Every structure is written in C-alpha cells, then in structure tokens.
Coordinates of C-alpha atoms in Angstrom, one line a residue:
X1241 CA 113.9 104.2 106.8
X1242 CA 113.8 102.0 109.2
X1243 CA 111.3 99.2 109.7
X1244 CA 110.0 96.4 112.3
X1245 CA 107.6 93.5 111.3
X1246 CA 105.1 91.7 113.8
X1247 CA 104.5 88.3 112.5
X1248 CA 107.1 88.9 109.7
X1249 CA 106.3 85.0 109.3
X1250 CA 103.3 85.5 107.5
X1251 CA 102.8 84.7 103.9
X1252 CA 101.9 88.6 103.4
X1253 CA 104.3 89.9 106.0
X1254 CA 107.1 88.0 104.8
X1255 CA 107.8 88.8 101.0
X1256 CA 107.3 92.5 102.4
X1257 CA 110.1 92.6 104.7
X1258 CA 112.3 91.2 102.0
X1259 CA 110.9 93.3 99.3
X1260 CA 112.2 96.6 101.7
X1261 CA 115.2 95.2 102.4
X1262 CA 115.7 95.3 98.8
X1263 CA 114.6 98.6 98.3
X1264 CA 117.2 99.6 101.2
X1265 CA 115.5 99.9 104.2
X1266 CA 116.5 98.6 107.6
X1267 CA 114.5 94.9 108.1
X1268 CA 113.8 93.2 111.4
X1269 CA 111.1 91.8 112.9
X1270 CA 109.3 89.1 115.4
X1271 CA 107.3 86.0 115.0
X1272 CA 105.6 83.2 117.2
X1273 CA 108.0 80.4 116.3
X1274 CA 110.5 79.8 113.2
X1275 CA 109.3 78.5 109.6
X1276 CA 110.4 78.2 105.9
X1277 CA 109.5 82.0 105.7
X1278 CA 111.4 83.0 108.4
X1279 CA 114.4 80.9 107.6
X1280 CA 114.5 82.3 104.1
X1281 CA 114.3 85.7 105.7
X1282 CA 117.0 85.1 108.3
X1283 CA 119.5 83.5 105.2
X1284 CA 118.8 87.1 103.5
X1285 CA 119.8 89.0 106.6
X1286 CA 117.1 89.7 108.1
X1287 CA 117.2 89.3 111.9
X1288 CA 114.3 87.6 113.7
X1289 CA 113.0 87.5 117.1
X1290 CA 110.6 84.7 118.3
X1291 CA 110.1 86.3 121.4
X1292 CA 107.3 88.7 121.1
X1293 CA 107.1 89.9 124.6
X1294 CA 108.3 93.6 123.1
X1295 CA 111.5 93.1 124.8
X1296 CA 113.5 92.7 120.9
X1297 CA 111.7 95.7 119.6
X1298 CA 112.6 98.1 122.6
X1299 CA 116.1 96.6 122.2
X1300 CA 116.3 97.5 118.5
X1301 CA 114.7 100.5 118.9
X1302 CA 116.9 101.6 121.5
X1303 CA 120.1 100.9 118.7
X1304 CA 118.6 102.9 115.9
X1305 CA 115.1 104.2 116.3
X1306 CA 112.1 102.7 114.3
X1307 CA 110.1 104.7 111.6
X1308 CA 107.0 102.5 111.0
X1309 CA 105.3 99.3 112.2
X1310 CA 104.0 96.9 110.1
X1311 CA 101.8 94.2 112.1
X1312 CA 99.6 91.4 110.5
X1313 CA 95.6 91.4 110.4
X1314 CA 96.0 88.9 113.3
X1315 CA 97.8 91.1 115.7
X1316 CA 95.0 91.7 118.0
X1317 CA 94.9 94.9 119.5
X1318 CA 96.7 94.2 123.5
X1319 CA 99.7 93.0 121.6
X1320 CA 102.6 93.6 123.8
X1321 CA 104.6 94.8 120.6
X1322 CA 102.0 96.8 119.0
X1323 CA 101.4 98.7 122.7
X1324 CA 104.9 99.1 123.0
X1325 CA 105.3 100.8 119.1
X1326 CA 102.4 102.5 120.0
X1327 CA 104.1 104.0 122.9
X1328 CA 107.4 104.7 121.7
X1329 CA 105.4 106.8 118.8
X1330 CA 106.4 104.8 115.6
X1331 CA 103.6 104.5 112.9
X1332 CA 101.9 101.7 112.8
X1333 CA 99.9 100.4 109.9
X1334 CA 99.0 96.7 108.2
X1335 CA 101.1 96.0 105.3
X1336 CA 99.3 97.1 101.9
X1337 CA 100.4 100.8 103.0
X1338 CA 104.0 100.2 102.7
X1339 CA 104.1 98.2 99.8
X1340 CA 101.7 101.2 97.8
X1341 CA 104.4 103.7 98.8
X1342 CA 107.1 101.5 97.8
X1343 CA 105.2 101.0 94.6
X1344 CA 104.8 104.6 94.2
X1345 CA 108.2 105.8 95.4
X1346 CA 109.8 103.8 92.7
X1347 CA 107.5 104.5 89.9
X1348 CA 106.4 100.6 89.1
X1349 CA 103.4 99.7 87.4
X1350 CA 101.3 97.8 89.2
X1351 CA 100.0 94.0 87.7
X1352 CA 97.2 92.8 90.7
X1353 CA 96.0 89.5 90.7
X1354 CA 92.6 89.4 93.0
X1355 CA 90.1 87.0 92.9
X1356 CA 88.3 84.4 95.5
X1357 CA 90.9 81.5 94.1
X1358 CA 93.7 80.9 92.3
X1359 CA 95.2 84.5 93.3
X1360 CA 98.5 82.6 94.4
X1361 CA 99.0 80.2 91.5
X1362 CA 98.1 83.0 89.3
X1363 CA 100.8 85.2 90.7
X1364 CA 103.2 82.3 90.6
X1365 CA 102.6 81.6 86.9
X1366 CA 103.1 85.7 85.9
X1367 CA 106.2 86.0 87.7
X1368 CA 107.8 82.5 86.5
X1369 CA 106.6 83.4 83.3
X1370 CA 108.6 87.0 83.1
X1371 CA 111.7 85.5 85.1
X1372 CA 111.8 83.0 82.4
X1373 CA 111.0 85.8 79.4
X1374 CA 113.6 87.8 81.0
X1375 CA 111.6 90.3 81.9
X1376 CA 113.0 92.2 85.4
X1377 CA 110.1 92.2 87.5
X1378 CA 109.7 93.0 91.2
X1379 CA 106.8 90.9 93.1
X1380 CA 105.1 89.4 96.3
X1381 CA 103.3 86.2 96.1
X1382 CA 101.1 84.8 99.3
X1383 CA 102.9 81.6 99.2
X1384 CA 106.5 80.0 99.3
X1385 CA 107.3 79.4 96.1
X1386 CA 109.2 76.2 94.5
X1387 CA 112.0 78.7 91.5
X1388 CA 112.6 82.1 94.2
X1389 CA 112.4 83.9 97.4
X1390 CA 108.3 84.7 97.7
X1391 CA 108.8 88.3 97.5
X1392 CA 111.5 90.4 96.1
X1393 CA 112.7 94.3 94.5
X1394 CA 114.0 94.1 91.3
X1395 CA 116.0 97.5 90.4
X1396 CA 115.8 97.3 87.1
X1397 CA 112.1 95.8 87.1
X1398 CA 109.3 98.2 85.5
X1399 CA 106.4 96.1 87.0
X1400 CA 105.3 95.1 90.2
X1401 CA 103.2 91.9 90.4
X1402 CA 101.2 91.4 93.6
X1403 CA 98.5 88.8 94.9
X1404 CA 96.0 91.4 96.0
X1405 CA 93.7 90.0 98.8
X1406 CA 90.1 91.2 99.5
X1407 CA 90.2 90.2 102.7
X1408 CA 89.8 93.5 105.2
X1409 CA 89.6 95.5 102.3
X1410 CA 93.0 95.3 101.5
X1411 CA 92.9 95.7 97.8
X1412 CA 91.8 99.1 97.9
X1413 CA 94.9 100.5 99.1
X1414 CA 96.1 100.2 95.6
X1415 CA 94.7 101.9 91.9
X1416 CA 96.5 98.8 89.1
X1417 CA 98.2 99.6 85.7
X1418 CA 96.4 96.0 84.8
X1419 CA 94.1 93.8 87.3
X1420 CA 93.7 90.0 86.5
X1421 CA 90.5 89.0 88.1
X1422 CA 90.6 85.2 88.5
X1423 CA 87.4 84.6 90.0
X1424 CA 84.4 85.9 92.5
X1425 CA 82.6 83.8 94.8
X1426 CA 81.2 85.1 98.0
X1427 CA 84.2 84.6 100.9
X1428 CA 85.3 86.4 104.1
X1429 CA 82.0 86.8 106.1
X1430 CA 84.3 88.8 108.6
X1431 CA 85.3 91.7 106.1
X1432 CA 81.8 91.6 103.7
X1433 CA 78.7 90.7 105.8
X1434 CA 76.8 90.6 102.5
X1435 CA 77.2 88.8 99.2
X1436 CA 76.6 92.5 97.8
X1437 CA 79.0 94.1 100.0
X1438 CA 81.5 91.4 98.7
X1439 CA 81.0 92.4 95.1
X1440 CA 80.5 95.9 95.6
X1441 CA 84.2 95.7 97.1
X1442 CA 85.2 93.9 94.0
X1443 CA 83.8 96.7 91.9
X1444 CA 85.6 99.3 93.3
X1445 CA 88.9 97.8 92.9
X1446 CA 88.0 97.4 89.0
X1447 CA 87.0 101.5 89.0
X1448 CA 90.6 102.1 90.3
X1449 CA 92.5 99.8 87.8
X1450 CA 93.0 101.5 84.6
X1451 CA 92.3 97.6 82.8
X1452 CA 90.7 94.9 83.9
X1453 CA 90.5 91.5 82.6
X1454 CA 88.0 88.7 84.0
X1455 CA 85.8 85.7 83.2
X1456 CA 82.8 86.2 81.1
X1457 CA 81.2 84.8 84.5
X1458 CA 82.3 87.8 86.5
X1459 CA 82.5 90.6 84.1
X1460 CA 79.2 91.9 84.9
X1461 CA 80.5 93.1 87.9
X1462 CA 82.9 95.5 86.2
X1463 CA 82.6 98.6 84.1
X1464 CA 82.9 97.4 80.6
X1465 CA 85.2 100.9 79.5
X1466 CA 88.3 99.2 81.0
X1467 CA 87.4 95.5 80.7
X1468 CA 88.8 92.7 78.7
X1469 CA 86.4 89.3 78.7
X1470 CA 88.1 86.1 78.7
X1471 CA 85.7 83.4 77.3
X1472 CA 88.0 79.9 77.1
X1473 CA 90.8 78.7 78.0
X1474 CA 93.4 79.0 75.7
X1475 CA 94.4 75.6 74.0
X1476 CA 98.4 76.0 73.6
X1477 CA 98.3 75.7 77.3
X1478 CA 99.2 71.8 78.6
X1479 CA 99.6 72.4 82.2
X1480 CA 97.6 69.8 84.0
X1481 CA 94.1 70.7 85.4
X1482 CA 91.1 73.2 83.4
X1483 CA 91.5 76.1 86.6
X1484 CA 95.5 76.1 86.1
X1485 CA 94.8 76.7 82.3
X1486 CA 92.4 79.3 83.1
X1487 CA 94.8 81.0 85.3
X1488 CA 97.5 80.3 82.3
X1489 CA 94.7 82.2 80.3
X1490 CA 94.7 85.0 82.4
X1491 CA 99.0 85.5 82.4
X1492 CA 99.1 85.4 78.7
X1493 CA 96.7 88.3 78.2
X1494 CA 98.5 90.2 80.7
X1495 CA 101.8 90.0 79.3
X1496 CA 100.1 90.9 75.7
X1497 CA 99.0 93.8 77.5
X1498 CA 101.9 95.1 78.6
X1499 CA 103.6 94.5 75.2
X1500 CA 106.5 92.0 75.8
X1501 CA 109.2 91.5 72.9
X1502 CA 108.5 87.6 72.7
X1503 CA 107.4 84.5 70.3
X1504 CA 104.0 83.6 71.3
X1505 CA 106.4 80.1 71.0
X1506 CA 108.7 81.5 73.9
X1507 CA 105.4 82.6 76.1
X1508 CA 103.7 78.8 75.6
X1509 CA 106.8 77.1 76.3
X1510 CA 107.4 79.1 79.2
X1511 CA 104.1 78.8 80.9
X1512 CA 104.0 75.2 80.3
X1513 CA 107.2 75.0 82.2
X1514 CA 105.5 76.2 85.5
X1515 CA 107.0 74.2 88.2
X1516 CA 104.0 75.0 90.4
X1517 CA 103.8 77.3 93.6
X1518 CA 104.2 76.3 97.1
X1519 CA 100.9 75.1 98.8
X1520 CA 99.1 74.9 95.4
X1521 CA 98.9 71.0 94.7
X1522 CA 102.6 70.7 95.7
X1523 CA 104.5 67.6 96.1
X1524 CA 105.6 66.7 99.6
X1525 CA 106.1 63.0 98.2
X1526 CA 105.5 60.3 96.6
X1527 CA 101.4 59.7 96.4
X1528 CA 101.5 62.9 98.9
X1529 CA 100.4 66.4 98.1
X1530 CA 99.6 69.6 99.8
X1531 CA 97.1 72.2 98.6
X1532 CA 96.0 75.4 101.0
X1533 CA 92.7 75.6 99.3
X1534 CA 89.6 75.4 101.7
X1535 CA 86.9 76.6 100.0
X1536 CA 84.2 74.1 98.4
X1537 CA 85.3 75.7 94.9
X1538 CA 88.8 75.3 94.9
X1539 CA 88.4 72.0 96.8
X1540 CA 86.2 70.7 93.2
X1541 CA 88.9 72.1 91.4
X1542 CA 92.1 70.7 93.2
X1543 CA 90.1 67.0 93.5
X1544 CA 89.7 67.3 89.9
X1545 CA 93.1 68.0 89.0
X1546 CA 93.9 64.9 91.3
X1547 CA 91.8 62.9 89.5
X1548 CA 93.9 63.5 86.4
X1549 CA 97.0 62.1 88.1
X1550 CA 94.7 58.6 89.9
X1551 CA 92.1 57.4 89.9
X1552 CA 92.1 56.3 93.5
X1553 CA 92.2 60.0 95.7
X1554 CA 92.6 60.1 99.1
X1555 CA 91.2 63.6 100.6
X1556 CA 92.6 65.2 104.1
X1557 CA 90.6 68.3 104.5
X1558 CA 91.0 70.8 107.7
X1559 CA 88.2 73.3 107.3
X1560 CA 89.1 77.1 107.9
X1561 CA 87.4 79.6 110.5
X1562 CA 84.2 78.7 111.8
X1563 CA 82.4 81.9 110.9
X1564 CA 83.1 80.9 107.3
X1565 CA 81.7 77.6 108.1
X1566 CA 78.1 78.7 108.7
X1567 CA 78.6 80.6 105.4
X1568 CA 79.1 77.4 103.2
X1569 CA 78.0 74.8 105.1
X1570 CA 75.4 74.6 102.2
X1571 CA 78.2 73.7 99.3
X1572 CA 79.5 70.7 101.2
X1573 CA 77.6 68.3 99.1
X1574 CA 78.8 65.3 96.9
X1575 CA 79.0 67.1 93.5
X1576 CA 82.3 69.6 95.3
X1577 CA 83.8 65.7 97.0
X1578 CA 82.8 63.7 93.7
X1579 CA 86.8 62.5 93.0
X1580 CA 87.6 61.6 96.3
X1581 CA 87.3 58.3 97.0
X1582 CA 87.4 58.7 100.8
X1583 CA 87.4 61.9 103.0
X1584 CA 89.7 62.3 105.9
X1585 CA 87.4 65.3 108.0
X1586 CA 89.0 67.0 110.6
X1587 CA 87.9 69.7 112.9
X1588 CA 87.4 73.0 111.8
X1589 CA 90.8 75.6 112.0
X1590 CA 89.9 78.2 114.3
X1591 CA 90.9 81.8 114.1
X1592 CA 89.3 85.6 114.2
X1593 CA 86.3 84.0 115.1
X1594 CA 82.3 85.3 116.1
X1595 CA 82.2 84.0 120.0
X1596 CA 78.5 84.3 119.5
X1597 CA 78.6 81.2 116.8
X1598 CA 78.2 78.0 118.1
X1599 CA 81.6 76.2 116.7
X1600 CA 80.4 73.8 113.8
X1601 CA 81.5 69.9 114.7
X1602 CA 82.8 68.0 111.4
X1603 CA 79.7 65.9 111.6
X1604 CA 77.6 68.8 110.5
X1605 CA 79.4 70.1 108.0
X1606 CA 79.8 66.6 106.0
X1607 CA 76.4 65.5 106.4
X1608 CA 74.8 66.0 103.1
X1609 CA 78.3 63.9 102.0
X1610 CA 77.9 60.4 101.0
X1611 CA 78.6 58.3 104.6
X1612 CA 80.3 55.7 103.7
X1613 CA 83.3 57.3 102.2
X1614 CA 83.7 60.3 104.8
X1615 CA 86.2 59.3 108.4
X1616 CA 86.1 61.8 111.2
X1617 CA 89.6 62.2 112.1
X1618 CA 92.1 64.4 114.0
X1619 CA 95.7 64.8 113.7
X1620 CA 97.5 62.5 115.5
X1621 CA 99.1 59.1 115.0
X1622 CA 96.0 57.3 113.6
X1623 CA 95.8 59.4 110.8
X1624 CA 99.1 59.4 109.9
X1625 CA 98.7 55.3 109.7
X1626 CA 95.8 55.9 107.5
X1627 CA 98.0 58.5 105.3
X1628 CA 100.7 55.9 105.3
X1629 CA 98.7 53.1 103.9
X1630 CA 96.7 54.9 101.1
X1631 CA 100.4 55.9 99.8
X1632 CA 102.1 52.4 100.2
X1633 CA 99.1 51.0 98.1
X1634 CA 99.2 53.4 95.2
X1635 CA 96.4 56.0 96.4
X1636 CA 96.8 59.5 96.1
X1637 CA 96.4 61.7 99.3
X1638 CA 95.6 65.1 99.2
X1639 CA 95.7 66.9 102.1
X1640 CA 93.9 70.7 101.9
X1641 CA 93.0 73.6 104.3
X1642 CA 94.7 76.8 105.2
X1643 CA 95.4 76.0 109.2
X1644 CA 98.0 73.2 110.9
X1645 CA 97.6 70.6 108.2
X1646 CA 100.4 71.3 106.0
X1647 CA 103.0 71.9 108.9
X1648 CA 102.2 69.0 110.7
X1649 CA 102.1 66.6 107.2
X1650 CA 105.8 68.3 107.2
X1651 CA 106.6 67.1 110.7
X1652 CA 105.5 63.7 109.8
X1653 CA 107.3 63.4 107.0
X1654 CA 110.6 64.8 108.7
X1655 CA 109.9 62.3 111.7
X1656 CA 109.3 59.4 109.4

C-alpha cells in the first residue's frame, strides 16, 4: 500500500506516517513549513514536501499511484491537495482509520489512553515504562518525545499504545483491549456542544473497551462490569508533581493488567526514571520550561508542579481557540493562577474558529485575576526581555498554550 500524508507535520499525523513505514507501506507526504517532526521523519526516510500547492502529490502519484489519503482535522475542505486526491480517486480519510486497520491487520491489542489531560504524559510514561521492562511495544504518542521517535511498529510488539483524542469523535474509531481514562472535564465546544454530549462521547468509548480504568471522580460515567476504580495515588511513585503520580497510578495498573513478568521493584524504578515527554513541563533551559497545556485544569496542575521546583514562578500563557474561550472564561480566576507570581497574557491562538463569536481580548479573559500580578503582552522583543530577566534573577518561567508559543521560545533561544 501506498500512502500520502497532508500535514504529516502534525503531532497525530506524524507518528502515523512513521508507524506505516514500519509496517511496510510506501510513506510521503506535505506540510506547511519544516519542524522537529518532520525532520525526524525525513532522517527515517520519509520524503517531505513543503509545497502544498498539489504539485508533489500529482508528481508522486504519477511515479507509483497512491492508495489512500490521510489529511489532518485542519485540512479545510478547498485544499488544493485534498481536491486534487479527490480527483485522482484515492481514498481519503483522517487518520484514526488507518491506524485501526493497521491495528487490526496485525492482531495488536490495543492499550488507549483518553482523557481531557494528561493523555500525552500518560502515553509517554506507558511506553518508557515497557521500553524500559523490555516489553516490545508498538505506539503513537501526540507529542515529541525526549527517549524515541513519537510513533513507531514494533514487529515483535503484542500491544499497541495510543493517545486517543476525543476531539471530533476520534476515539470511537477504535474498541481497546484496556482504556486508561485519565480525566473528564468538559473541552472541545467544536466537536460536543453540550457538557452531556461530551460525556455521553466518553461513555461510549468505555462500552467498546473490554476494561476500563478511571478515577473514582469519573467512574460514574462508565459501566461498572468493565471498570477498575482508582482511588489514590500510589505512594512508591517519586516523580515530581500529584497529576504525574496519578498518571504513574494509572500505568502501573495497566501493566498489572496485561500481566507483565516483572518485580513490582523493576516497575517503581522504572517509572520513576521517566525522563518526561516533549511539551509536558519540558526543559528548554535553564529557569525555562515549556508545557502545551491550555486548559485552566492542567494550567493549576503544571503551576503546581512548578511550584515544587521555586518558589518564584514566572507564567507565559497563550490561550487556545476562541470558541473554547467563551467556554471557560468562567475558570480563569485566582485559585487556577495561585503559584504564579506574575502572568505573562498573550492573545488568544486562533484556529477552527465560530466567525459568529466576537474574538475574546486578553483583558477579558484575566479579569477576575488578581491585577497587579497579570502583564498584557505579545510576542515580540519586549517579552523576550522580560523572559530574559526573570531567568537571569533565579525565577522560573513557564511558558504554556498549544499555538506559536513553544516554537517561537525555540527561535529565541536558537537566536540568543
């Protein structure tokens, strides 16, 4: 088989492509502009366009013709590559269809990790965990990752562990050996209109997993014939904030489930080794760190962790998609900021957005936030002093959101 990826780029796309070039199929594919996906890609093999005019694929297609089309949830629909694959009859489809055939096709049980946060570190963690164990495992994780490639086929695996996203639905498209819920708090306003529509999507994917294992603060949710209830964090684990041991929590009972041939002493000293996954609290540099969270939950969580580490913290935070904005423009208050010491706020990402919603300005969303610790700010020079500083005098900057922030705090540093 032969396949072409449209934004191949992407932290979904991209451990795909590389995941069926393992399995043996024929990998290419386009993106807007190169990045540490794509150049791990490329180093595999895989060639790349970033030219997306449609000229590459008719080219490629013309050299040995494509059998599917695999284009991300941001593709919109005038695409000149999705028109032309459209025309030149290939299938077309977003990603979770390929990877439950490949899963299928191969016979691997499936270990899904959903949940509103901590699906990536939570993936990270498993696979380390298994790598570390021994245990052949193939895998995609949303995220570049610090120890590996973020998506690869194992031949010898028996498992398949994959961050399984809610957003559009995409869970669905696959029925679990084991699901590790992580967490459920009302996101993606796009895809679930209604907090019920969100949970009644959750519910489902627990009536196609054959186990489930969740939070006692989420288990209502799920039918209690397949369900294992987590109460506490389990205390062997040392890694450094109470949502990373939860997550910890979660791995260990999922490898007890699957019956491992390990010392409980091998699994704790393996899991407190976790190096961490890309974009989850990782290091850029000294006094700097990077964290893709962006919702008022996992912001509480990643400031507290922080804290742990100073106790002088230095938030950047780039809010995501204004649509989402109206939804929790209600959390923002001082109990979610309460270990920063000072609040860098920048305008809000923008991206499959309502044209109907007036855009929310940064001085609406942080105005139930205590004033005199919250700067309005964009991304330019200025801030970049202001980063600079906090650093030189011992503060810890965190900078969060899913959008531009984390590849222009790379450029920055690269420039500097």
């Amino acid at each position: 088989m032969r396949i072409y990826f449209s934004g191949i780029g992407g932290v979904a796309i991209g451990p795909l492509s590389r995941i069926a070039l393992g399995v043996g199929y024929g990998v290419c594919g386009s993106d807007k502009s190169p990045s540490l996906i794509t150049n791990e890609l490329e180093s595999a093999g895989i060639p790349i366009s970033f030219d997306q005019s449609g000229a590459f694929l008719q080219s490629e297609h013309n050299k040995s013709p494509f059998d599917w089309f695999i284009y991300t949830a941001a593709l919109p629909e005038n695409h000149p590559e999705l028109v032309l694959a459209r025309k030149l009859g290939i299938k077309t489809s977003k990603r979770d269809e390929l990877l439950a055939q490949i899963i299928a096709d191969k016979n691997l049980k499936l270990i899904a990790v959903a949940g509103t946060h901590g699906k990536t570190t939570t993936t990270s963690m498993l696979v380390w965990t298994m790598e570390q164990l021994q245990i052949p495992v193939s895998y995609s994780v949303g995220s570049t990752l610090s120890f590996g490639p973020s998506g690869t086929f194992d031949k010898n695996s028996q498992f398949f562990v994959y961050e399984c996203d809610e957003f559009d639905r995409n869970f669905l498209h696959f029925s679990p050996e084991i699901s590790l819920i992580t967490s459920v708090d009302y996101d993606h306003p796009d895809t679930y209109p209604t907090k019920e529509s969100y949970l009644d999507a959750f519910r489902e994917f627990g009536e196609k997993s054959k186990k489930v294992i969740a939070w006692q603060e989420n288990s209502a949710i799920f039918d209690e014939k397949n369900l294992t209830i987590l109460y506490d964090s389990n205390k062997n684990i040392t890694l450094p904030g109470e949502h990373n041991r939860k997550n910890a929590t979660l791995v260990i009972e999922a490898l007890k489930n699957i019956g491992i041939d390990a010392e409980e002493s091998e699994i704790y000293q393996a899991i407190n080794s976790f190096p961490g996954s890309g974009r989850r609290f990782e290091k850029l540099a000294e006094n700097l760190y990077s964290d893709y969270g962006h919702h008022p939950v996992e912001i509480q969580a990643t400031l507290q962790m922080a804290k742990e580490l100073s106790n002088d913290v230095v938030l950047v935070y780039q809010p995501h998609q204004n649509v989402r904005q109206h939804e929790i423009i209600s959390q923002y208050t001082n109990d979610i900021f309460h270990d920063a010491n000072e609040i860098y706020w920048l305008p809000t990402y923008l991206t499959r957005e309502n044209p109907d919603l007036p855009t929310l300005i940064p001085q609406q969303l942080a105005k139930n936030i205590d004033k005199e610790k919250v700067h309005f700010a964009e991304l330019d020079d200025n801030l970049w002093q202001e980063i600079t500083a906090a650093r030189n005098s011992g503060k810890l900057v965190l900078c969060m959101g899913a959008g531009t922030i984390d590849g222009w705090i790379r450029e920055q540093l690269a420039k500097n």
